[in-house]
Amino acid sequence: MEREVRVRFAPSPTGPLHIGGVRTALYNYLLARKTGGKMILRIEDTDQTRFVPGAEDYIRESLEWSGIELDESPWNGGPYAPYRQSERKPMYMQYALQLIESGHAYYAFDTAEELDEMRERLKAAKVATPQYNAITRATMKNSLTLPEDEVKQRLESGEPYVIRLKVPRKEEVRLKDMIRGWVMVHSSAIDDKVLMKSDGMPTYHLANIVDDHLMKITHVIRGEEWLPSAPLHVLLYRYLGWEDTMPEFAHLPLLLKPDGNGKLSKRDGDKLGFPVFPLRWQDPNTGEVSSGYRESGYLPEAFTNFLAFLGWNPGTQQELFSMDELIEEFSVERIGKSGTRFDIQKARWFNEQYLRAKPDSELANYLLKALKEHNITTSHEKAEKIAGLMKERVSFPQDFWQEAKYFFIAPTEYSERVASKKWNSQSVAVFEDFKNELATLEDFNADTVKDLLNSILERHNMKLGQVMQALRLAVTGAEAGPDLMHIIEVIGREETASRIETAIDKLSPYAAA
């Protein structure tokens, strides 16, 4: 009988959640939903020295905004609670002691100074990677080198100690990764990792293995940076007697800088002007503020669609996927092995597509919100018309105001470049007639306005292309934009006539030139 698929996302509350972490959570979520399984979130807070206030709430809000739903978590509970490792602290020691009793772990009493001395000795001996391992452990202060009664006395006296995994000296550790195939590492490359720290807290290595086993996790999808630790985790599963139920592993490719050289970092975002966090974050210690995709105007569905394609592809030409479609098409086998270059222009493109797909009535709300902030009132019907005209020209919700403010505020400045080339006495003569005759139109709309302008141009023996850019300048102050006749329809005849009259007055030196 096949086990129910159970995946987990296990972030540490040490700061804001990087978008690479959101991508990891997304892939886990897609697999869970695709297979009818469960999505678990576990907070891995064993390193209390790095805990950052507000980070856990940030993780929760980021996932909610991204549309990633959790079946079990610290916030909505579940059958394997608690879901914070710090609250599970009492259960880990028994497994560390089990490893000691079976001969797969040992007590180590070395001080920080003694560990530093050991590393310096190894460096002096030209050892490339100084490690506490099968060779060096023999020269250190641990339960493998000390007499049994001395070990007992040190433990009873409360002397600080750690528990280390006893890694075999000559053994090949094999792991089948769902993305990379077989991974083989010689045990000589694995050091005797600390499993329990002197403060009684487990390290990540022990805690995550114990928790994944107890929570019946079937698949571990995580970042490539954990691949070097995977053989160690295989040993732990084996030594604890859980190898038969060990989860399948998939190590995701790195998110690379835009130039492809190295892992994407916050510094890259700061330097190149894009966010690397899903939401805005203010560091509680320094007060430093980092931008977020939500606050920058990205829609959550565009953000998750963009993230899904950073390492995975559906094998077709389709790029726009709803969450349900992503779930339907997702498979771990279609995740690439190599790092994925981050392209903020592609993220922007996704956002544009999702904005354009929204109904004008919904887009109007973005504009109405901005108008309210500027103490401007208008009808929802007018806002809807403007949104419909502008949606092909915007990338973010806030662009509706930036691009469409001339619908509400008459221009006071004009492009000298356009005026010097396009504003002349012939066009002014057309504009004089046009502003005067707008009042004669019984049915005022884009079509009748265009017909009127064409008839006036015919009288003046001129063509539309000779005056359009200058007329746009007079009405909007902009050099480009959506169909001008539709703009005039929305602005209205009186306001259009007033703006043309103002432009004729202010740009008169160009007409006289």
mmCIF file of C-alpha atoms in Angstrom, residues 367-378 401 408-409:
data_model
loop_
_atom_site.group_PDB
_atom_site.id
_atom_site.type_symbol
_atom_site.label_atom_id
_atom_site.label_comp_id
_atom_site.label_asym_id
_atom_site.label_seq_id
_atom_site.Cartn_x
_atom_site.Cartn_y
_atom_site.Cartn_z
ATOM 1 C CA LEU A 367 -7.097 53.852 -9.906
ATOM 2 C CA LEU A 368 -9.866 54.837 -7.489
ATOM 3 C CA LYS A 369 -7.623 54.018 -4.532
ATOM 4 C CA ALA A 370 -4.880 56.316 -5.878
ATOM 5 C CA LEU A 371 -7.390 59.082 -6.677
ATOM 6 C CA LYS A 372 -8.642 58.957 -3.092
ATOM 7 C CA GLU A 373 -5.074 59.437 -1.854
ATOM 8 C CA HIS A 374 -4.854 62.557 -4.072
ATOM 9 C CA ASN A 375 -8.283 63.866 -2.960
ATOM 10 C CA ILE A 376 -9.764 63.405 -6.430
ATOM 11 C CA THR A 377 -13.244 61.955 -6.865
ATOM 12 C CA THR A 378 -14.679 60.352 -9.971
ATOM 13 C CA TRP A 401 -2.276 56.765 -11.559
ATOM 14 C CA PHE A 408 -7.794 64.486 -14.044
ATOM 15 C CA ILE A 409 -5.048 67.126 -14.074
#
